[in-house]
Short mmCIF file of C-alpha atoms and ligand atoms in Angstrom, two decimals:
data_model
loop_
_atom_site.label_atom_id
_atom_site.label_comp_id
_atom_site.label_asym_id
_atom_site.label_seq_id
_atom_site.Cartn_x
_atom_site.Cartn_y
_atom_site.Cartn_z
CA MET A 21 -9.78 16.02 -32.92
CA ASN A 22 -9.80 16.52 -36.64
CA ARG A 23 -6.70 14.69 -37.89
CA ASP A 24 -6.21 17.47 -40.43
CA ASP A 25 -5.04 19.42 -37.41
CA THR A 26 -1.71 17.66 -37.29
CA THR A 27 1.37 19.80 -37.73
CA ASP A 28 3.83 17.33 -36.26
CA THR A 29 6.66 15.54 -38.00
CA PRO A 30 5.29 12.78 -40.18
CA ALA A 31 5.93 9.19 -39.24
CA ALA A 32 8.16 7.06 -41.41
CA GLU A 33 6.25 4.93 -43.86
CA GLY A 34 4.87 1.91 -42.08
CA PRO A 35 5.79 -1.67 -42.98
CA ALA A 36 2.46 -2.58 -44.54
CA GLY A 37 0.18 -1.19 -47.23
CA PRO A 38 0.95 0.64 -50.45
CA ALA A 39 4.33 1.85 -49.20
CA ALA A 40 5.63 -1.70 -49.44
CA GLU A 41 4.87 -1.96 -53.17
CA ARG A 42 6.37 1.27 -54.48
CA LEU A 43 9.63 1.52 -56.33
CA VAL A 44 10.44 4.43 -54.04
CA GLY A 45 8.96 2.81 -50.90
CA SER A 46 11.50 2.53 -48.11
CA VAL A 47 10.28 -0.82 -46.77
CA ALA A 48 12.02 -3.94 -48.12
CA ASP A 49 10.10 -5.99 -50.68
CA ARG A 50 10.77 -9.61 -51.65
CA ASP A 51 13.10 -8.58 -54.43
CA ASP A 52 15.16 -6.43 -52.04
CA GLN A 53 15.43 -9.23 -49.51
CA ALA A 54 16.92 -11.52 -52.13
CA VAL A 55 19.81 -9.16 -52.97
CA GLU A 56 20.30 -7.13 -49.81
CA ALA A 57 22.38 -9.76 -48.08
CA ALA A 58 24.92 -9.56 -50.90
CA LEU A 59 25.05 -5.76 -50.79
CA ARG A 60 25.42 -5.26 -47.04
CA PRO A 61 28.70 -3.72 -45.89
CA LYS A 62 30.49 -6.20 -43.64
CA ASP A 63 32.40 -3.85 -41.32
CA LEU A 64 32.38 -0.26 -40.08
CA ASP A 65 34.97 0.83 -42.66
CA GLU A 66 32.75 -0.35 -45.49
CA PHE A 67 29.64 1.34 -44.04
CA ILE A 68 29.11 4.60 -45.94
CA GLY A 69 28.01 7.88 -44.31
CA GLN A 70 26.54 8.30 -40.79
CA GLU A 71 29.98 9.56 -39.76
CA LYS A 72 29.10 10.45 -36.15
CA VAL A 73 27.29 7.18 -35.52
CA ARG A 74 30.21 5.25 -36.96
CA GLU A 75 32.79 7.13 -34.95
CA GLN A 76 30.86 6.74 -31.68
CA LEU A 77 30.03 3.10 -32.28
CA ASP A 78 33.63 2.37 -33.17
CA LEU A 79 34.69 3.70 -29.75
CA VAL A 80 32.02 1.71 -27.92
CA LEU A 81 33.05 -1.52 -29.65
CA ARG A 82 36.80 -1.00 -29.38
CA ALA A 83 36.50 -0.23 -25.66
CA ALA A 84 34.39 -3.34 -25.06
CA ARG A 85 36.89 -5.46 -26.99
CA ALA A 86 39.81 -3.99 -25.02
CA ARG A 87 38.04 -4.86 -21.75
CA GLY A 88 37.20 -8.32 -23.04
CA ALA A 89 33.58 -7.47 -22.24
CA THR A 90 30.29 -7.73 -24.05
CA ALA A 91 29.34 -4.45 -25.76
CA ASP A 92 26.70 -2.19 -24.21
CA HIS A 93 23.14 -2.45 -25.49
CA VAL A 94 22.62 -0.28 -28.60
CA LEU A 95 19.47 1.48 -29.75
CA LEU A 96 19.30 2.47 -33.44
CA SER A 97 16.51 4.75 -34.55
CA GLY A 98 15.70 6.02 -38.02
CA ALA A 99 13.52 5.48 -41.06
CA PRO A 100 13.39 2.10 -42.86
CA GLY A 101 16.23 1.31 -45.26
CA LEU A 102 18.89 3.52 -43.66
CA GLY A 103 21.03 0.62 -42.49
CA LYS A 104 19.92 -0.43 -38.99
CA THR A 105 19.94 -4.16 -39.74
CA THR A 106 23.25 -3.78 -41.54
CA LEU A 107 24.75 -1.97 -38.57
CA SER A 108 23.55 -4.64 -36.14
CA MET A 109 25.31 -7.28 -38.23
CA ILE A 110 28.44 -5.14 -38.28
CA ILE A 111 28.32 -4.86 -34.48
CA ALA A 112 28.26 -8.65 -34.22
CA ALA A 113 31.04 -9.03 -36.79
CA GLU A 114 33.23 -6.42 -35.08
CA MET A 115 32.74 -8.19 -31.75
CA GLY A 116 33.38 -11.59 -33.32
CA ALA A 117 30.00 -12.68 -31.95
CA PRO A 118 27.07 -14.58 -33.45
CA ILE A 119 23.83 -12.68 -34.10
CA ARG A 120 20.21 -13.66 -33.57
CA ILE A 121 17.61 -11.64 -35.47
CA THR A 122 14.00 -11.19 -34.42
CA SER A 123 11.40 -8.43 -34.27
CA GLY A 124 8.96 -6.84 -31.83
CA PRO A 125 5.82 -8.10 -33.58
CA ALA A 126 7.21 -11.68 -33.48
CA ILE A 127 7.39 -11.51 -29.69
CA GLN A 128 3.81 -11.43 -28.51
CA HIS A 129 4.25 -13.27 -25.21
CA ALA A 130 6.87 -12.93 -22.51
CA GLY A 131 7.43 -16.69 -22.95
CA ASP A 132 8.55 -16.10 -26.58
CA LEU A 133 11.21 -13.70 -25.35
CA ALA A 134 12.25 -15.98 -22.46
CA ALA A 135 12.82 -18.80 -24.96
CA ILE A 136 15.07 -16.61 -27.12
CA LEU A 137 16.99 -15.09 -24.21
CA SER A 138 17.62 -18.39 -22.49
CA SER A 139 19.14 -19.87 -25.64
CA LEU A 140 21.63 -17.03 -26.28
CA GLN A 141 25.34 -17.76 -26.14
CA GLU A 142 27.70 -15.60 -24.12
CA GLY A 143 28.42 -12.34 -26.00
CA GLU A 144 25.76 -12.98 -28.65
CA VAL A 145 24.09 -10.01 -30.33
CA LEU A 146 20.30 -10.07 -30.22
CA PHE A 147 18.87 -7.80 -32.92
CA LEU A 148 15.31 -6.79 -32.11
CA ASP A 149 13.81 -4.91 -35.05
CA GLU A 150 10.71 -2.75 -34.51
CA ILE A 151 11.32 -2.94 -30.79
CA HIS A 152 8.50 -0.44 -30.20
CA ARG A 153 5.99 -3.07 -31.34
CA MET A 154 6.77 -5.63 -28.63
CA SER A 155 4.01 -6.65 -26.21
CA ARG A 156 3.99 -5.03 -22.77
CA PRO A 157 4.76 -8.18 -20.75
CA ALA A 158 7.70 -9.00 -23.05
CA GLU A 159 8.94 -5.44 -22.71
CA GLU A 160 8.90 -5.69 -18.94
CA MET A 161 10.81 -8.94 -19.04
CA LEU A 162 13.37 -7.27 -21.26
CA TYR A 163 14.05 -4.55 -18.66
CA MET A 164 15.42 -7.08 -16.20
CA ALA A 165 17.22 -9.09 -18.87
CA MET A 166 19.04 -6.00 -20.13
CA GLU A 167 20.00 -4.74 -16.69
CA ASP A 168 20.68 -7.85 -14.63
CA PHE A 169 21.00 -10.59 -17.29
CA ARG A 170 18.24 -12.43 -15.52
CA VAL A 171 14.58 -13.17 -16.19
CA ASP A 172 11.79 -14.46 -14.00
CA VAL A 173 9.93 -17.23 -15.74
CA ILE A 174 6.38 -17.49 -14.42
CA VAL A 175 5.18 -21.05 -13.98
CA GLY A 176 1.50 -21.72 -13.40
CA LYS A 177 -1.43 -19.33 -13.30
CA GLY A 178 -3.36 -17.25 -10.79
CA PRO A 179 -2.52 -17.24 -7.06
CA GLY A 180 -0.47 -20.43 -7.39
CA ALA A 181 1.88 -18.96 -10.03
CA THR A 182 5.55 -18.89 -9.08
CA ALA A 183 8.45 -16.95 -10.55
CA ILE A 184 11.53 -19.02 -11.27
CA PRO A 185 14.64 -16.86 -11.73
CA LEU A 186 16.79 -17.75 -14.72
CA GLU A 187 20.36 -16.47 -15.14
CA LEU A 188 21.29 -15.35 -18.68
CA PRO A 189 24.72 -15.11 -20.25
CA PRO A 190 25.82 -11.51 -20.93
CA PHE A 191 24.56 -10.45 -24.37
CA THR A 192 24.25 -7.27 -26.42
CA LEU A 193 20.78 -6.16 -27.35
CA VAL A 194 20.60 -4.07 -30.52
CA GLY A 195 17.13 -2.55 -30.71
CA ALA A 196 15.94 -0.86 -33.88
CA THR A 197 12.99 1.45 -34.20
CA THR A 198 11.50 3.86 -36.69
CA ARG A 199 9.68 5.56 -33.81
CA ALA A 200 12.08 6.26 -30.93
CA GLY A 201 9.46 8.53 -29.36
CA LEU A 202 7.17 5.53 -28.83
CA LEU A 203 9.65 3.70 -26.60
CA PRO A 204 8.84 3.87 -22.91
CA PRO A 205 11.57 5.78 -21.03
CA PRO A 206 12.51 2.80 -18.81
CA LEU A 207 13.35 0.82 -21.94
CA ARG A 208 15.17 3.69 -23.65
CA ASP A 209 17.23 4.32 -20.50
CA ARG A 210 18.58 0.79 -20.47
CA PHE A 211 20.51 1.25 -23.70
CA GLY A 212 24.12 2.27 -23.12
CA PHE A 213 24.43 3.77 -26.59
CA THR A 214 21.71 5.38 -28.69
CA ALA A 215 22.19 6.45 -32.29
CA HIS A 216 19.87 8.24 -34.62
CA MET A 217 20.38 7.44 -38.29
CA GLU A 218 19.87 10.38 -40.62
CA TYR A 219 18.84 10.37 -44.26
CA TYR A 220 21.89 10.21 -46.54
CA GLU A 221 23.31 13.07 -48.59
CA PRO A 222 23.27 12.58 -52.40
CA ALA A 223 27.10 12.31 -52.44
CA GLU A 224 26.93 9.46 -49.88
CA LEU A 225 24.23 7.69 -51.88
CA GLN A 226 26.40 8.05 -54.93
CA ARG A 227 29.11 6.10 -53.08
CA VAL A 228 26.55 3.46 -52.05
CA ILE A 229 25.51 3.12 -55.71
CA HIS A 230 29.09 2.79 -56.96
CA ARG A 231 29.80 0.15 -54.34
CA SER A 232 26.64 -1.82 -55.17
CA ALA A 233 27.27 -1.51 -58.92
CA SER A 234 30.71 -2.97 -58.48
CA LEU A 235 29.33 -5.88 -56.40
CA LEU A 236 26.64 -6.49 -59.03
CA ASP A 237 29.25 -6.22 -61.79
CA VAL A 238 27.51 -3.29 -63.45
CA GLU A 239 29.40 -0.51 -65.22
CA ILE A 240 28.25 2.95 -64.16
CA ASP A 241 29.78 6.40 -64.62
CA PRO A 242 29.75 9.14 -61.92
CA ASP A 243 26.95 11.11 -63.61
CA GLY A 244 24.81 8.00 -63.91
CA ALA A 245 25.27 7.32 -60.19
CA ALA A 246 24.53 10.97 -59.33
CA GLU A 247 21.28 10.84 -61.29
CA ILE A 248 20.10 7.75 -59.38
CA ALA A 249 21.28 9.19 -56.05
CA GLY A 250 19.23 12.36 -56.57
CA ARG A 251 16.08 10.28 -56.97
CA SER A 252 16.70 7.93 -54.02
CA ARG A 253 15.02 9.92 -51.26
CA GLY A 254 18.06 9.85 -48.98
CA THR A 255 17.73 6.07 -48.53
CA PRO A 256 20.33 3.41 -49.49
CA ARG A 257 17.66 0.71 -49.91
CA ILE A 258 15.88 2.85 -52.52
CA ALA A 259 19.20 3.70 -54.20
CA ASN A 260 20.00 -0.01 -54.56
CA ARG A 261 16.52 -0.76 -55.88
CA LEU A 262 16.62 2.03 -58.46
CA LEU A 263 20.08 0.88 -59.51
CA ARG A 264 18.70 -2.58 -60.29
CA ARG A 265 15.90 -1.14 -62.44
CA VAL A 266 18.32 1.13 -64.28
CA ARG A 267 20.65 -1.83 -64.84
CA ASP A 268 17.77 -3.72 -66.53
CA TYR A 269 17.09 -0.76 -68.80
CA ALA A 270 20.76 -0.32 -69.67
CA GLN A 271 21.02 -4.00 -70.61
CA VAL A 272 17.86 -4.07 -72.73
CA LYS A 273 17.97 -0.64 -74.37
CA ALA A 274 21.68 0.17 -74.45
CA ASP A 275 25.10 -1.41 -74.07
CA GLY A 276 24.75 -2.12 -70.34
CA VAL A 277 26.71 0.94 -69.21
CA ILE A 278 24.81 3.31 -66.91
CA THR A 279 25.16 6.98 -67.81
CA ARG A 280 23.14 10.01 -66.74
CA GLU A 281 20.93 9.73 -69.84
CA ILE A 282 20.29 6.04 -69.26
CA SER A 283 19.44 6.62 -65.57
CA ALA A 284 17.07 9.47 -66.38
CA ALA A 285 15.37 7.56 -69.19
CA ALA A 286 15.02 4.36 -67.12
CA LEU A 287 13.59 6.12 -64.09
CA GLY A 288 11.30 8.10 -66.39
CA VAL A 289 9.81 4.77 -67.47
CA TYR A 290 9.16 3.96 -63.82
CA GLU A 291 7.69 7.44 -63.21
CA VAL A 292 10.28 8.41 -60.60
CA ASP A 293 11.05 12.06 -61.25
CA GLY A 294 14.27 14.03 -60.82
CA ARG A 295 13.60 14.61 -57.15
CA GLY A 296 12.41 11.09 -56.32
CA LEU A 297 8.66 11.76 -56.42
CA ASP A 298 6.57 8.98 -57.95
CA ARG A 299 3.13 8.97 -59.56
CA LEU A 300 1.26 9.11 -56.24
CA ASP A 301 3.36 11.95 -54.83
CA ARG A 302 2.85 13.99 -57.97
CA ALA A 303 -0.89 13.24 -58.09
CA VAL A 304 -1.25 14.62 -54.56
CA LEU A 305 0.74 17.74 -55.39
CA GLU A 306 -1.09 18.28 -58.68
CA ALA A 307 -4.49 18.01 -57.02
CA LEU A 308 -3.40 20.43 -54.31
CA LEU A 309 -2.14 22.96 -56.84
CA LYS A 310 -4.54 22.59 -59.75
CA LEU A 311 -7.80 21.86 -57.94
CA PHE A 312 -7.35 23.76 -54.72
CA GLY A 313 -5.06 26.62 -55.71
CA GLY A 314 -2.36 25.40 -53.32
CA GLY A 315 -4.66 24.91 -50.30
CA PRO A 316 -5.34 24.88 -47.48
CA VAL A 317 -7.43 21.80 -48.08
CA GLY A 318 -8.47 19.02 -45.70
CA LEU A 319 -6.77 15.66 -45.96
CA SER A 320 -10.04 13.80 -46.70
CA THR A 321 -10.88 16.13 -49.58
CA LEU A 322 -7.38 15.77 -50.99
CA ALA A 323 -7.61 11.98 -50.73
CA VAL A 324 -10.94 11.90 -52.60
CA ALA A 325 -9.47 14.14 -55.28
CA VAL A 326 -6.65 11.67 -55.98
CA GLY A 327 -8.85 8.59 -55.57
CA GLU A 328 -6.85 7.17 -52.65
CA GLU A 329 -7.56 6.34 -49.00
CA ARG A 330 -6.75 9.20 -46.65
CA GLU A 331 -4.29 6.91 -44.83
CA THR A 332 -2.44 6.32 -48.11
CA VAL A 333 -2.09 10.03 -48.73
CA GLU A 334 -1.15 10.75 -45.13
CA GLU A 335 1.25 7.87 -44.50
CA VAL A 336 2.63 7.07 -47.95
CA ALA A 337 2.80 10.30 -49.95
CA GLU A 338 2.91 13.10 -47.43
CA PRO A 339 5.96 12.25 -45.30
CA PHE A 340 8.31 12.67 -48.23
CA LEU A 341 6.50 15.73 -49.61
CA VAL A 342 6.77 17.39 -46.18
CA ARG A 343 10.42 16.39 -45.85
CA GLU A 344 11.17 17.85 -49.27
CA GLY A 345 9.48 21.12 -48.31
CA LEU A 346 6.81 20.74 -51.00
CA LEU A 347 3.79 20.44 -48.73
CA ALA A 348 3.00 21.73 -45.25
CA ARG A 349 0.53 20.37 -42.74
CA THR A 350 -1.22 23.29 -41.08
CA PRO A 351 -4.09 23.50 -38.60
CA ARG A 352 -6.40 24.45 -41.49
CA GLY A 353 -5.30 21.70 -43.84
CA ARG A 354 -2.64 20.88 -46.39
CA VAL A 355 -0.83 23.76 -48.09
CA ALA A 356 1.57 23.67 -51.04
CA THR A 357 4.82 25.59 -50.63
CA PRO A 358 6.33 27.80 -53.35
CA ALA A 359 8.76 24.97 -54.15
CA ALA A 360 5.80 22.74 -55.10
CA TRP A 361 4.71 25.17 -57.83
CA VAL A 362 8.25 25.36 -59.12
CA HIS A 363 8.68 21.58 -59.07
CA LEU A 364 5.57 20.96 -61.15
CA GLY A 365 6.40 23.85 -63.48
CA LEU A 366 3.22 25.73 -62.56
CA THR A 367 2.72 29.37 -61.70
CA ALA A 368 1.22 30.19 -58.35
CA PRO A 369 -1.96 32.27 -58.63
CA THR A 370 -1.48 35.96 -57.88
CA GLY A 371 -3.73 38.11 -55.71
CA GLY A 372 -5.59 37.20 -52.53
CA GLY A 373 -7.74 34.44 -54.03
CA SER A 374 -5.31 31.57 -53.51
CA GLY A 375 -5.82 29.53 -50.39
CA ALA A 376 -2.06 29.24 -50.10
CA ARG A 377 -1.76 32.99 -49.78
CA THR A 378 -4.67 33.39 -47.44
CA GLY A 379 -3.88 30.29 -45.36
CA ALA A 380 -4.22 30.89 -41.65
CA ASN A 381 -2.14 30.34 -38.55
CA GLY A 382 1.28 31.37 -39.63
CA GLN A 383 1.02 30.11 -43.18
CA GLN A 384 0.12 33.49 -44.72
CA ASP A 385 3.69 34.33 -45.56
CA LEU A 386 4.48 31.10 -47.42
CA PHE A 387 4.92 33.08 -50.62
CA GLY A 388 6.65 36.01 -48.99
CA THR A 389 5.30 39.53 -49.25
N1 LIG B 411 25.68 2.96 -44.94
C1 LIG B 411 25.44 2.09 -45.90
N2 LIG B 411 26.38 1.82 -46.82
C2 LIG B 411 26.12 0.95 -47.82
N3 LIG B 411 24.96 0.28 -47.97
C3 LIG B 411 24.00 0.50 -47.08
C4 LIG B 411 24.19 1.41 -45.99
N4 LIG B 411 23.07 1.43 -45.25
C5 LIG B 411 22.20 0.59 -45.84
N5 LIG B 411 22.76 0.02 -46.93
C6 LIG B 411 22.10 -0.92 -47.84
O1 LIG B 411 20.70 -0.68 -47.80
C7 LIG B 411 19.98 -1.91 -47.64
C8 LIG B 411 19.00 -1.71 -46.52
O2 LIG B 411 19.68 -1.62 -45.29
P1 LIG B 411 19.10 -2.25 -43.93
O3 LIG B 411 18.32 -3.50 -44.22
O4 LIG B 411 20.23 -2.36 -42.99
O5 LIG B 411 18.11 -1.10 -43.50
P2 LIG B 411 17.21 -1.02 -42.18
O6 LIG B 411 17.38 0.37 -41.63
O7 LIG B 411 17.51 -2.14 -41.26
O8 LIG B 411 15.77 -1.17 -42.76
P3 LIG B 411 14.45 -1.75 -41.99
O9 LIG B 411 14.15 -0.74 -40.93
O10 LIG B 411 13.42 -1.81 -43.09
O11 LIG B 411 14.82 -3.10 -41.44
C9 LIG B 411 21.02 -3.00 -47.38
O12 LIG B 411 21.03 -3.88 -48.45
C10 LIG B 411 22.36 -2.34 -47.36
O13 LIG B 411 23.19 -2.94 -48.31
#
């Protein structure tokens, strides 16, 4: 199948590749890792936004505490940087339990998982990031561990192999995934509580920025925070990263106080525009509008036009452009929406010549009639 044929929801940016190096990339870089620990909310009251998730989780944890029991297993899904790791640490803190952190790709053999599980303390929280990337044998071992707090350790090979049952202390598994749809149903069904984390509203990000600014001892006014929030792509990690770059600018070019003008000027230097698009996002949109009249155009052609790999365009630039309603993936190729023309300050061509107007399969009315 031609991959231009995709009309599905784009995947979140993956952990590797160009996404990891962008100022507006949602995956943590080295710099983020150094400061994130200091910025993480420590309990549910401090955790901003995600009201429903917080309310439901609060009930789950309170009930478990009242019963003197270990909390149910929790599955957190959502894009990178929305607070899954933070929430897992809060779960442990609220339960007064230690936490062990690992990830699906780190568990390649069932034996790796058996070693971790067998060393857990009673009530411990095991945070398994990217749980959808665990190996199959480990996944199957996890089924039994989650349900019966027991694993079968296989000793030996071939016909002589024997399974030695091993009892585990009760523990809480917190699984995190950017791709809940990739989890096999038997695994998904073993979580007692599942929460989907949504992108944050600008007002919530503004609160995140104020909180982080105060922890970093940076002076910021409400307009300055609003300006950063509007460019943070709904993601607290990006908001915190942009805040740090704006802080640098405010210190070097001004008196250290972050205002709307300072935020806009600083993020202008880093080529993050008013809506959070960066150089690559805008290059893709510009090519689509200026070279192809708004489309439809195939992904490969678009990628050549911007001098990038098609995977970079598809996985790094497009998800946000689609989410923002600036670009649509149609069976005939990529099409710019009216909002894309407005955002770049360009005028959509009139008449029937534009691909955007003549686009097929339900896209004809993108510009209205
Ligand atoms: N609700 C929130 N309130 C305040 N800060 C938040 C919130 N959610 C996330 N953050 C901040 O954003 C940063 C990234 O959060 P976190 O590492 O928990 O994201 P994640 O979803 O686990 O990302 P990944 O999937 O890449 O592991 C943290 O430093 C944290 O301080």
